[in-house]
GROMACS .gro file of C-alpha atoms in nm:
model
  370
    1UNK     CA    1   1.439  -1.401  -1.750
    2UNK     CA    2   1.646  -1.665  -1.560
    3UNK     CA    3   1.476  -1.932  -1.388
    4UNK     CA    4   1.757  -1.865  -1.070
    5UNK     CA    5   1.612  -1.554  -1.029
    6UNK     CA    6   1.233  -1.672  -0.979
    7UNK     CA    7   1.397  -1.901  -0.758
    8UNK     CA    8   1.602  -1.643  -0.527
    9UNK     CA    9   1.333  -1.387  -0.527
   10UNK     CA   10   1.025  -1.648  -0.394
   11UNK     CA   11   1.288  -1.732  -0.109
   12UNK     CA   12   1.381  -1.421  -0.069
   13UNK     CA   13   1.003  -1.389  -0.030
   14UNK     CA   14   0.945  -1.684   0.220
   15UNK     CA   15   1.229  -1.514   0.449
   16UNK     CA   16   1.054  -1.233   0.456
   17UNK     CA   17   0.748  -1.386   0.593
   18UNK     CA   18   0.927  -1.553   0.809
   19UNK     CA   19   1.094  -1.263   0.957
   20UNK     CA   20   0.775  -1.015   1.009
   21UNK     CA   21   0.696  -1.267   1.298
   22UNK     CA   22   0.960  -1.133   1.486
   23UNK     CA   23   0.720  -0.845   1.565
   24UNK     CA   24   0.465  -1.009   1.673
   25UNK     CA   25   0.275  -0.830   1.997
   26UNK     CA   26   0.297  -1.002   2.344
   27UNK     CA   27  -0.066  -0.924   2.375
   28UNK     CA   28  -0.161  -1.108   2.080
   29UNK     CA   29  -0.208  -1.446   2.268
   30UNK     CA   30  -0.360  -1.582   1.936
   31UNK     CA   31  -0.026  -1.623   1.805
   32UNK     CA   32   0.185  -1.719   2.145
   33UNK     CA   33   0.337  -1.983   1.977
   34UNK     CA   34   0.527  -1.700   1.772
   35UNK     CA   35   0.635  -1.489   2.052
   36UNK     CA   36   1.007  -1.406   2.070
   37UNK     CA   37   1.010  -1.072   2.150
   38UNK     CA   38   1.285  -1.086   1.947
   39UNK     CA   39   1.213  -0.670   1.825
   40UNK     CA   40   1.219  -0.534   2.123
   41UNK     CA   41   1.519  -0.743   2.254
   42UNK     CA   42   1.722  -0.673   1.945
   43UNK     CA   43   1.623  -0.368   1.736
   44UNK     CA   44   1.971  -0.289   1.606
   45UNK     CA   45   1.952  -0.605   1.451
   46UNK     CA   46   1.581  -0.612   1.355
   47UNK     CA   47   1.632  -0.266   1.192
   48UNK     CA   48   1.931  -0.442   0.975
   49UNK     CA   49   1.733  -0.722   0.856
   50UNK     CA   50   1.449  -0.450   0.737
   51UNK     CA   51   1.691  -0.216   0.560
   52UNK     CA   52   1.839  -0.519   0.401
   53UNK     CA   53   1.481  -0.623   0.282
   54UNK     CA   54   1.400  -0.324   0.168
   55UNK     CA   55   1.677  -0.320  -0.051
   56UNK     CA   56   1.671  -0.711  -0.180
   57UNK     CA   57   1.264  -0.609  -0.287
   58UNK     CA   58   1.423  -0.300  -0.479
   59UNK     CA   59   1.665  -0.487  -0.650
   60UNK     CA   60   1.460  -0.785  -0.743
   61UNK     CA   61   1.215  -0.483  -0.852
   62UNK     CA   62   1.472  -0.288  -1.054
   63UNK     CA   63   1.547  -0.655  -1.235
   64UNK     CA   64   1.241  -0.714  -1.317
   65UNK     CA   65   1.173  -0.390  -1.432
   66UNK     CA   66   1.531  -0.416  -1.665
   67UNK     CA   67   1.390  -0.718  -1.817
   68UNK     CA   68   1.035  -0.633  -1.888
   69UNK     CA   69   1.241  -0.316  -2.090
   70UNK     CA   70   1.439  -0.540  -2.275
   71UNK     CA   71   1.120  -0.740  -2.346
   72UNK     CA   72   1.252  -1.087  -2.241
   73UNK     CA   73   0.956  -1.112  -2.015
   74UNK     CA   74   0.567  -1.199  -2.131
   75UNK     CA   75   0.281  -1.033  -1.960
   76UNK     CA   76   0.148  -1.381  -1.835
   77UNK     CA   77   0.492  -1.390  -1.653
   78UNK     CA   78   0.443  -1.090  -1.466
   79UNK     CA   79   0.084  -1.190  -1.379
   80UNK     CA   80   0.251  -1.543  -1.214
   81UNK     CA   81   0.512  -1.254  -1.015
   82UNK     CA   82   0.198  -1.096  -0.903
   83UNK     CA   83  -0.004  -1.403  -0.817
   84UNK     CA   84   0.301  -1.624  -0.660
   85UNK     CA   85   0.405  -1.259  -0.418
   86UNK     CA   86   0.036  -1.246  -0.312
   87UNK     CA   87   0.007  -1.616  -0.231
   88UNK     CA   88   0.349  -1.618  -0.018
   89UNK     CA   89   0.322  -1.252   0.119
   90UNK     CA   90  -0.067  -1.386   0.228
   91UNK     CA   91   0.102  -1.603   0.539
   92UNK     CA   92   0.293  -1.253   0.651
   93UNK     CA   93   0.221  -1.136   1.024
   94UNK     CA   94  -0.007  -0.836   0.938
   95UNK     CA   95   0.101  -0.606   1.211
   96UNK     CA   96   0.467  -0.631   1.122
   97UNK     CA   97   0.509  -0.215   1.081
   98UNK     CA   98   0.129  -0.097   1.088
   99UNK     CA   99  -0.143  -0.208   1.321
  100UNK     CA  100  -0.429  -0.096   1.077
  101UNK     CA  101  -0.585  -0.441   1.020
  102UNK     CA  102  -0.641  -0.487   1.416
  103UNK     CA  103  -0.872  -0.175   1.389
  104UNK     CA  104  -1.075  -0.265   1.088
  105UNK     CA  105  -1.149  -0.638   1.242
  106UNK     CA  106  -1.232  -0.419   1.559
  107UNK     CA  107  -1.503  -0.189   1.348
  108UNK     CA  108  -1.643  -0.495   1.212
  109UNK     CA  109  -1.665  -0.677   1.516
  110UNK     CA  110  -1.809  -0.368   1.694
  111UNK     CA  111  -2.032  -0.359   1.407
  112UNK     CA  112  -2.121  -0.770   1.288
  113UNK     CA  113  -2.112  -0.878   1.634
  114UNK     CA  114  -2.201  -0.589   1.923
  115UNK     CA  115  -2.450  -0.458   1.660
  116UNK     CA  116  -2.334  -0.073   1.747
  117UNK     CA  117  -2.313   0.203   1.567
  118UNK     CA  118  -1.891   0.208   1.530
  119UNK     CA  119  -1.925   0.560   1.435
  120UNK     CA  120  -2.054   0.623   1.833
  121UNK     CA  121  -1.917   0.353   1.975
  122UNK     CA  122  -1.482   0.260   2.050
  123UNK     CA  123  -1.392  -0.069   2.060
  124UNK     CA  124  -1.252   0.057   2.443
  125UNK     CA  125  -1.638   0.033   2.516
  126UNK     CA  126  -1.624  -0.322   2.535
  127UNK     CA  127  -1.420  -0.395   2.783
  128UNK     CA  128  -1.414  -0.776   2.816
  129UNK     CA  129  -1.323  -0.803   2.463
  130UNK     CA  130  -0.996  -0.999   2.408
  131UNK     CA  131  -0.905  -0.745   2.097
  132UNK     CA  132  -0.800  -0.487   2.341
  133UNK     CA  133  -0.524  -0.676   2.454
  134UNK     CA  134  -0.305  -0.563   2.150
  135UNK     CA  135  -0.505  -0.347   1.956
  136UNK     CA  136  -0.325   0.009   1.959
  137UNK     CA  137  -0.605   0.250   1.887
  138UNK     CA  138  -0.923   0.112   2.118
  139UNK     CA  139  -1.006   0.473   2.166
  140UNK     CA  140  -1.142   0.547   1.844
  141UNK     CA  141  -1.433   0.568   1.657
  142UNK     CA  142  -1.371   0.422   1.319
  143UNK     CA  143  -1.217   0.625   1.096
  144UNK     CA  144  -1.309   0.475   0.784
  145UNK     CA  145  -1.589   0.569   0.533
  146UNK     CA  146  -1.955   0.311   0.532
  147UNK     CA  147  -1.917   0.112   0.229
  148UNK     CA  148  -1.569   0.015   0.377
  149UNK     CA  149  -1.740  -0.099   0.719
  150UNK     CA  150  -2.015  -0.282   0.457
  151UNK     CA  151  -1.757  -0.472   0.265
  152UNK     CA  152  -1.593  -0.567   0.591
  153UNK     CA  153  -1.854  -0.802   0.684
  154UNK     CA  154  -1.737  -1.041   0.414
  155UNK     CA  155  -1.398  -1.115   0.558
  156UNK     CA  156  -1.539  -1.094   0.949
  157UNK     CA  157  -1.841  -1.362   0.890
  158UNK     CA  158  -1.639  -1.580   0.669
  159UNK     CA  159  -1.435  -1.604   0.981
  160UNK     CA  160  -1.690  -1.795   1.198
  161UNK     CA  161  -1.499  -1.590   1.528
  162UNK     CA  162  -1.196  -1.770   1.474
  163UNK     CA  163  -0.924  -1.445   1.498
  164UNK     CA  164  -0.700  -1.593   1.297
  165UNK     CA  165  -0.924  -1.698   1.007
  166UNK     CA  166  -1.095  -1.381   1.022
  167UNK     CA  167  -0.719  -1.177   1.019
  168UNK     CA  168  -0.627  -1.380   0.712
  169UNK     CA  169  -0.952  -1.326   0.506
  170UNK     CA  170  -0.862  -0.918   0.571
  171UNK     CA  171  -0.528  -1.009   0.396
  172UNK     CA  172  -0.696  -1.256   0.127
  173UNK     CA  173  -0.955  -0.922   0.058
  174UNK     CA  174  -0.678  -0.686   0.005
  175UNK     CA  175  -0.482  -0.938  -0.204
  176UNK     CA  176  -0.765  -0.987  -0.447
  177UNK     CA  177  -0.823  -0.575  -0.500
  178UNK     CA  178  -0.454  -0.561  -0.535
  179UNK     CA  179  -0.455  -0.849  -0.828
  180UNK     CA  180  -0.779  -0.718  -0.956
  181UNK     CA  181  -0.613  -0.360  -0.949
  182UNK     CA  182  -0.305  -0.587  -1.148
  183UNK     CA  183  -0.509  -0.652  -1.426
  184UNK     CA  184  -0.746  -0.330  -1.477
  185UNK     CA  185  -0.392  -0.185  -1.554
  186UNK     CA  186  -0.283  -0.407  -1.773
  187UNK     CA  187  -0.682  -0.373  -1.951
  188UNK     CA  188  -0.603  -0.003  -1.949
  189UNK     CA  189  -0.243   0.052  -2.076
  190UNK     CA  190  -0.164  -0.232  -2.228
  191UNK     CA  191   0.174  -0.182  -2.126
  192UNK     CA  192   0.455  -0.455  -1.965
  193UNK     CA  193   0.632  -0.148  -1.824
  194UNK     CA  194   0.363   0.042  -1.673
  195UNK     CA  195   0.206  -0.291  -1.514
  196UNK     CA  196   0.516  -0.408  -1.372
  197UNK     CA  197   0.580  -0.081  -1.225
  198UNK     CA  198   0.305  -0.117  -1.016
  199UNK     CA  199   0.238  -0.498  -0.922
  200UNK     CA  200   0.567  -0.539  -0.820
  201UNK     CA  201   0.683  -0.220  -0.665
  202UNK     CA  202   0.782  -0.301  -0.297
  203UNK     CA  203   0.615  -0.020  -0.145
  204UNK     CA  204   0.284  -0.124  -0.322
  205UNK     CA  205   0.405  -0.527  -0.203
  206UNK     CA  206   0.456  -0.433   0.159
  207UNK     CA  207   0.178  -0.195   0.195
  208UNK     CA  208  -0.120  -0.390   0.079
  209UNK     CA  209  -0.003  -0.814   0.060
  210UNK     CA  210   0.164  -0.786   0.422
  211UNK     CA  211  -0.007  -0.503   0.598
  212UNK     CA  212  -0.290  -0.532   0.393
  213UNK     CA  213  -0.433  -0.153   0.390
  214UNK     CA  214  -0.760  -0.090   0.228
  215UNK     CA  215  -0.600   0.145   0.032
  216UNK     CA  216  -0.659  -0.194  -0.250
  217UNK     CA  217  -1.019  -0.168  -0.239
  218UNK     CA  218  -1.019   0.232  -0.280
  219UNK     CA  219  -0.759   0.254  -0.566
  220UNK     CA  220  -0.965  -0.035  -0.752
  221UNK     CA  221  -1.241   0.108  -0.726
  222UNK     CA  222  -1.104   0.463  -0.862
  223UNK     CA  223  -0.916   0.287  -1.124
  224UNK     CA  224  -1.254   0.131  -1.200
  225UNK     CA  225  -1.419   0.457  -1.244
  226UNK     CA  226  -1.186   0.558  -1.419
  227UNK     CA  227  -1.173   0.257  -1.705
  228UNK     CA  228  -1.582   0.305  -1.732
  229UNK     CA  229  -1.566   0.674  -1.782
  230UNK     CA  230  -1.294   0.620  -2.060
  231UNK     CA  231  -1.494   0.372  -2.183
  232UNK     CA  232  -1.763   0.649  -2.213
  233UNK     CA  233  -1.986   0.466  -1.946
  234UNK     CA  234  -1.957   0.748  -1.716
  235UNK     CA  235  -2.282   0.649  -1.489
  236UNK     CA  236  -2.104   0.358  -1.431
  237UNK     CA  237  -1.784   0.512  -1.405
  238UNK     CA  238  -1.920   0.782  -1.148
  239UNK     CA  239  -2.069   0.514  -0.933
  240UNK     CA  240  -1.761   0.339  -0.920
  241UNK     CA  241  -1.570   0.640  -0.855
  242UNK     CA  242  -1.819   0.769  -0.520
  243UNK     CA  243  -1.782   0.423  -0.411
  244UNK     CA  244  -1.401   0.483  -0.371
  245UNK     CA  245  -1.468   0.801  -0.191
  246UNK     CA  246  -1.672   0.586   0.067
  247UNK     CA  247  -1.402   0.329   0.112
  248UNK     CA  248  -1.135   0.609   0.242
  249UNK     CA  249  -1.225   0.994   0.179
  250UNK     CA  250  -0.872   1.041  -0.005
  251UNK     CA  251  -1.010   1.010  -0.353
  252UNK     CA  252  -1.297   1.252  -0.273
  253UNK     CA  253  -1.072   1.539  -0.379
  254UNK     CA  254  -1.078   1.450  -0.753
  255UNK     CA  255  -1.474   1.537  -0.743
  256UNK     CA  256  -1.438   1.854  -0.939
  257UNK     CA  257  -1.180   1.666  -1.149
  258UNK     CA  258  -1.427   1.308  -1.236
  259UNK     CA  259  -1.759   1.557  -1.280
  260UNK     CA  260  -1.524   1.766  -1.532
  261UNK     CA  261  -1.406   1.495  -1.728
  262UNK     CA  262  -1.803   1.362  -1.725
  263UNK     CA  263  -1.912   1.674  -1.866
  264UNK     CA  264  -1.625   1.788  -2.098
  265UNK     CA  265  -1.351   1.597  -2.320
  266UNK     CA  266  -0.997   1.512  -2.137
  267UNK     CA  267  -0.749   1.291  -2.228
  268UNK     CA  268  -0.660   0.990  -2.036
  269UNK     CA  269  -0.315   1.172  -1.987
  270UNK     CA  270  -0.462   1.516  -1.867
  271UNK     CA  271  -0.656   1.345  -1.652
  272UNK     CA  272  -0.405   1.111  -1.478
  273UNK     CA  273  -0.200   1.384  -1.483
  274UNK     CA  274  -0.441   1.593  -1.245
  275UNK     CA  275  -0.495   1.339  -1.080
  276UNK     CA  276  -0.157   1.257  -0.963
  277UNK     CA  277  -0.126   1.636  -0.849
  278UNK     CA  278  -0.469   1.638  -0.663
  279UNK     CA  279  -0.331   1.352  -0.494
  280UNK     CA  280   0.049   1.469  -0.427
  281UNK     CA  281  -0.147   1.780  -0.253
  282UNK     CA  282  -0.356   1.593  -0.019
  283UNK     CA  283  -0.077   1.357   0.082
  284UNK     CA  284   0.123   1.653   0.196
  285UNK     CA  285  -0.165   1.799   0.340
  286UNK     CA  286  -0.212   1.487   0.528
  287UNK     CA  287   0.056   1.588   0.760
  288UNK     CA  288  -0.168   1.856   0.903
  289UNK     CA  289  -0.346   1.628   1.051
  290UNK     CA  290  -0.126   1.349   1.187
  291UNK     CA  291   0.118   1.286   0.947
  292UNK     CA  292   0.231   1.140   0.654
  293UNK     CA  293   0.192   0.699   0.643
  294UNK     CA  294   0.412   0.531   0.385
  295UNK     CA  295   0.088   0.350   0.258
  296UNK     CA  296  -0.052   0.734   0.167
  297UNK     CA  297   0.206   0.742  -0.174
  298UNK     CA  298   0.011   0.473  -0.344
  299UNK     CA  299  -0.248   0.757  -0.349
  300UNK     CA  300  -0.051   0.937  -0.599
  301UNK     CA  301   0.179   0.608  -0.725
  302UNK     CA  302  -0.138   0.478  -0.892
  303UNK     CA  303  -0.235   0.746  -1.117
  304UNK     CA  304   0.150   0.839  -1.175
  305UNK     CA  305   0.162   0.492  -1.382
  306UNK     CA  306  -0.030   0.678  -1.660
  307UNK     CA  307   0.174   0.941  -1.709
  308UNK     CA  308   0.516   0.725  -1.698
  309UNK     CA  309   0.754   0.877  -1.889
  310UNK     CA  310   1.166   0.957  -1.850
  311UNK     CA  311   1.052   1.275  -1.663
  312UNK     CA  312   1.163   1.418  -1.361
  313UNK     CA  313   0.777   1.412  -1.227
  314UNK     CA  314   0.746   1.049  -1.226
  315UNK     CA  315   1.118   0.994  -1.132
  316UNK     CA  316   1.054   1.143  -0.841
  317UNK     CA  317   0.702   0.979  -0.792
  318UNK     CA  318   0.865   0.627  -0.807
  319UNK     CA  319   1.132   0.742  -0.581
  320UNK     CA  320   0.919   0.830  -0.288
  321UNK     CA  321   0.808   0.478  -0.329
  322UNK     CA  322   1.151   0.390  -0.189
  323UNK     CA  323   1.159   0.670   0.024
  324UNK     CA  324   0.881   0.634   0.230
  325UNK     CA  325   0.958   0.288   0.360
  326UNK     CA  326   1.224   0.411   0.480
  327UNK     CA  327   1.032   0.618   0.746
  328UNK     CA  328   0.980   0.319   0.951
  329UNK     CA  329   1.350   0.297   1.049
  330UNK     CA  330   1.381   0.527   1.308
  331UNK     CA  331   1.097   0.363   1.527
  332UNK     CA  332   1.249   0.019   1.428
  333UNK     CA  333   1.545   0.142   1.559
  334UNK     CA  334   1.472   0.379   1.825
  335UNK     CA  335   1.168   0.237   1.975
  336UNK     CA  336   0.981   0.537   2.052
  337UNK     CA  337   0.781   0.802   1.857
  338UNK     CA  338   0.903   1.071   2.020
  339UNK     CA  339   1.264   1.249   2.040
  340UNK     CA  340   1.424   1.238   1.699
  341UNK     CA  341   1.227   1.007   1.546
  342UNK     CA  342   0.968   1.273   1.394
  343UNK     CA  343   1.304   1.449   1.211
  344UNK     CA  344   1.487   1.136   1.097
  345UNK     CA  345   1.187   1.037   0.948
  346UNK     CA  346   1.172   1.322   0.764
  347UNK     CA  347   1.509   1.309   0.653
  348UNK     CA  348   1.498   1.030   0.541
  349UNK     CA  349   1.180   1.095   0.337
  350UNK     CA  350   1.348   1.335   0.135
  351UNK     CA  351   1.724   1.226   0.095
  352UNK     CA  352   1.664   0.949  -0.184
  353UNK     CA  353   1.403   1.205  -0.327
  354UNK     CA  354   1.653   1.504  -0.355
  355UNK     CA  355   1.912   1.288  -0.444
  356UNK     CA  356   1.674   1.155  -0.747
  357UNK     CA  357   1.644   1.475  -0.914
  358UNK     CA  358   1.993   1.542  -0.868
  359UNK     CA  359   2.038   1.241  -1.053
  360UNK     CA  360   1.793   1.337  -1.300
  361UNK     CA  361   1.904   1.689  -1.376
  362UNK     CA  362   2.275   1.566  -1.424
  363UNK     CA  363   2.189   1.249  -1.656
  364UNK     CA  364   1.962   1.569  -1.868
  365UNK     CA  365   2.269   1.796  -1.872
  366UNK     CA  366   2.524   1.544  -1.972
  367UNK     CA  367   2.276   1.420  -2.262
  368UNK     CA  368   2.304   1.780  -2.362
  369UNK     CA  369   2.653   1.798  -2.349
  370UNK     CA  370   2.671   1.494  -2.626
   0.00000   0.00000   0.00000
């Protein structure tokens, strides 16, 4: 792999950080000194710069995923990707496209510092508290699962009450799940490919280094499971595994699937496999209830590594990847939720999907042909 590349892509990298402080809230007086406004005053152009992001990050990822194929690139290389994108995507402004982190310092606040029940009590309730100022869901309850508000206390007291310190160790937390996740995958497959596919997929970049969803922690710990239970551990593994379900309730839909597997023989592939369609079913579901968030595919991304194959399943799989990021366009762009934002985001959902298999099932037919 060419140094110049390396190069390009960890600028490419640092630009990137530099330009998610264009969205920084005007509430968020912690970081005043950022303020531009700059997204509000110029979303045609903000919405350009993110497109063309999106697209440098998939073509740095489609390079990197040509080379690993052509085996020019070591595993130790791919680790320094991983390492070097969570190290410069660390300093990224958080709230750049989802406002999650604001809510989980909120919980543990409400939590480490109130001493209230954050299942009972909103952050709204206290109403001196300088997080309401920008926070854009004060008026719930916290929506995450207990061991998720117990591990939270490690990033929140490590911050001493300094906002920023504490917002960064949120970002340093995910970041070490997501490397942790890096190399449980590499332990398990023992593949460049399937490795790479994952550690440097943008979606998986954006979603847990910049907006730094706890998705990590629950996928880890699932993965975890998962490894032990191979590994014919399977009290381990099932610990591991209900420990996942009470970071984010997602993975609790695989319970028939994980006490199955714990009583019967499966194969690592028939049980990704299910997986990955347990999953795809819940993340459609999830639209039932609110709708569908672009961090929700790593639900079924994850799994889908396992099964990786020239298929149309997982061609499709790593296409939503692309996809879904670009559902945040036509807020970026519009500036509301409302009007036709809920149908271009749809659109644009499925476009590169259905365009995917199209591409799929003529590459199959002309191979035929030959």
């Amino acid at each position: 792999m060419r140094k110049i590349v390396f190069i390009f892509y960890f600028l490419f990298l640092i630009s990137f950080v530099v330009f998610s402080y264009l969205f920084v809230d005007p509430g968020l007086f912690y970081l005043r000194f950022s303020f531009t406004n700059f997204f509000q005053l110029h979303r045609v152009i903000t919405t350009c710069l993110f497109s063309l992001s999106i697209i440098f990050f998939f073509t740095f990822y489609a390079y990197f995923l040509h080379e690993v194929n052509r085996n020019t690139v070591s595993i130790s290389t791919i680790f320094a990707l991983s390492i070097g994108s969570a190290a410069v995507l660390l300093f990224a402004y958080p709230a750049m496209i989802s406002f999650d982190i604001f809510n989980y310092i909120a919980t543990a606040k409400v939590t480490f510092f109130y001493h209230e029940n954050p299942y009972i009590l909103m952050p709204i309730a206290f109403t001196k508290d300088p997080l309401l100022l920008f926070m854009h869901a004060p008026n719930k309850i916290a929506l995450y699962a207990p061991f998720w508000i117990l591990l939270t206390a490690v990033p929140y007291i490590l911050g001493f009450g300094n906002f920023l310190l504490i917002l960064f160790n949120f970002k340093l937390f995910s970041a070490f799940f997501y490397l942790c996740t890096i190399f449980l995958l590499w332990k398990m497959t023992k593949s460049k490919f399937k490795t790479t596919l994952f550690a440097l997929n943008p979606l998986v970049l954006i979603e847990l280094l910049v907006s730094a969803h706890n998705e990590s922690i629950m996928l880890f710990l699932f993965l975890a499971g998962s490894y032990f239970l191979f590994e014919n551990q399977k009290g381990k593994g099932s610990v591991l595994f209900v420990l996942s379900i009470f970071i984010k309730y997602a993975t609790a839909v695989l319970v028939p699937l994980f006490i199955y597997a714990t009583i019967k023989q499966i194969s690592k592939e028939r049980f990704f496999l299910w997986t990955t369609i347990f999953m795809y079913i819940i993340f459609f579901a999830s639209a039932f209830r609110e709708e569908i968030y672009p961090w929700y595919t790593l639900w079924f991304f994850l799994p889908s590594i396992f099964l990786f194959k020239n298929s149309l399943f997982t061609w499709i799989t790593t296409t939503f990847t692309f996809s879904m990021l670009l559902r945040y366009i036509p807020f970026m762009f519009i500036g509301t939720y409302f009007g036709p934002t809920p149908l271009l985001k749809i659109v644009l959902m499925w476009i590169p999907v259905l365009l995917a298999a199209l591409a799929y099932f003529t590459t199959q037919k002309k191979k035929q042909l030959i």
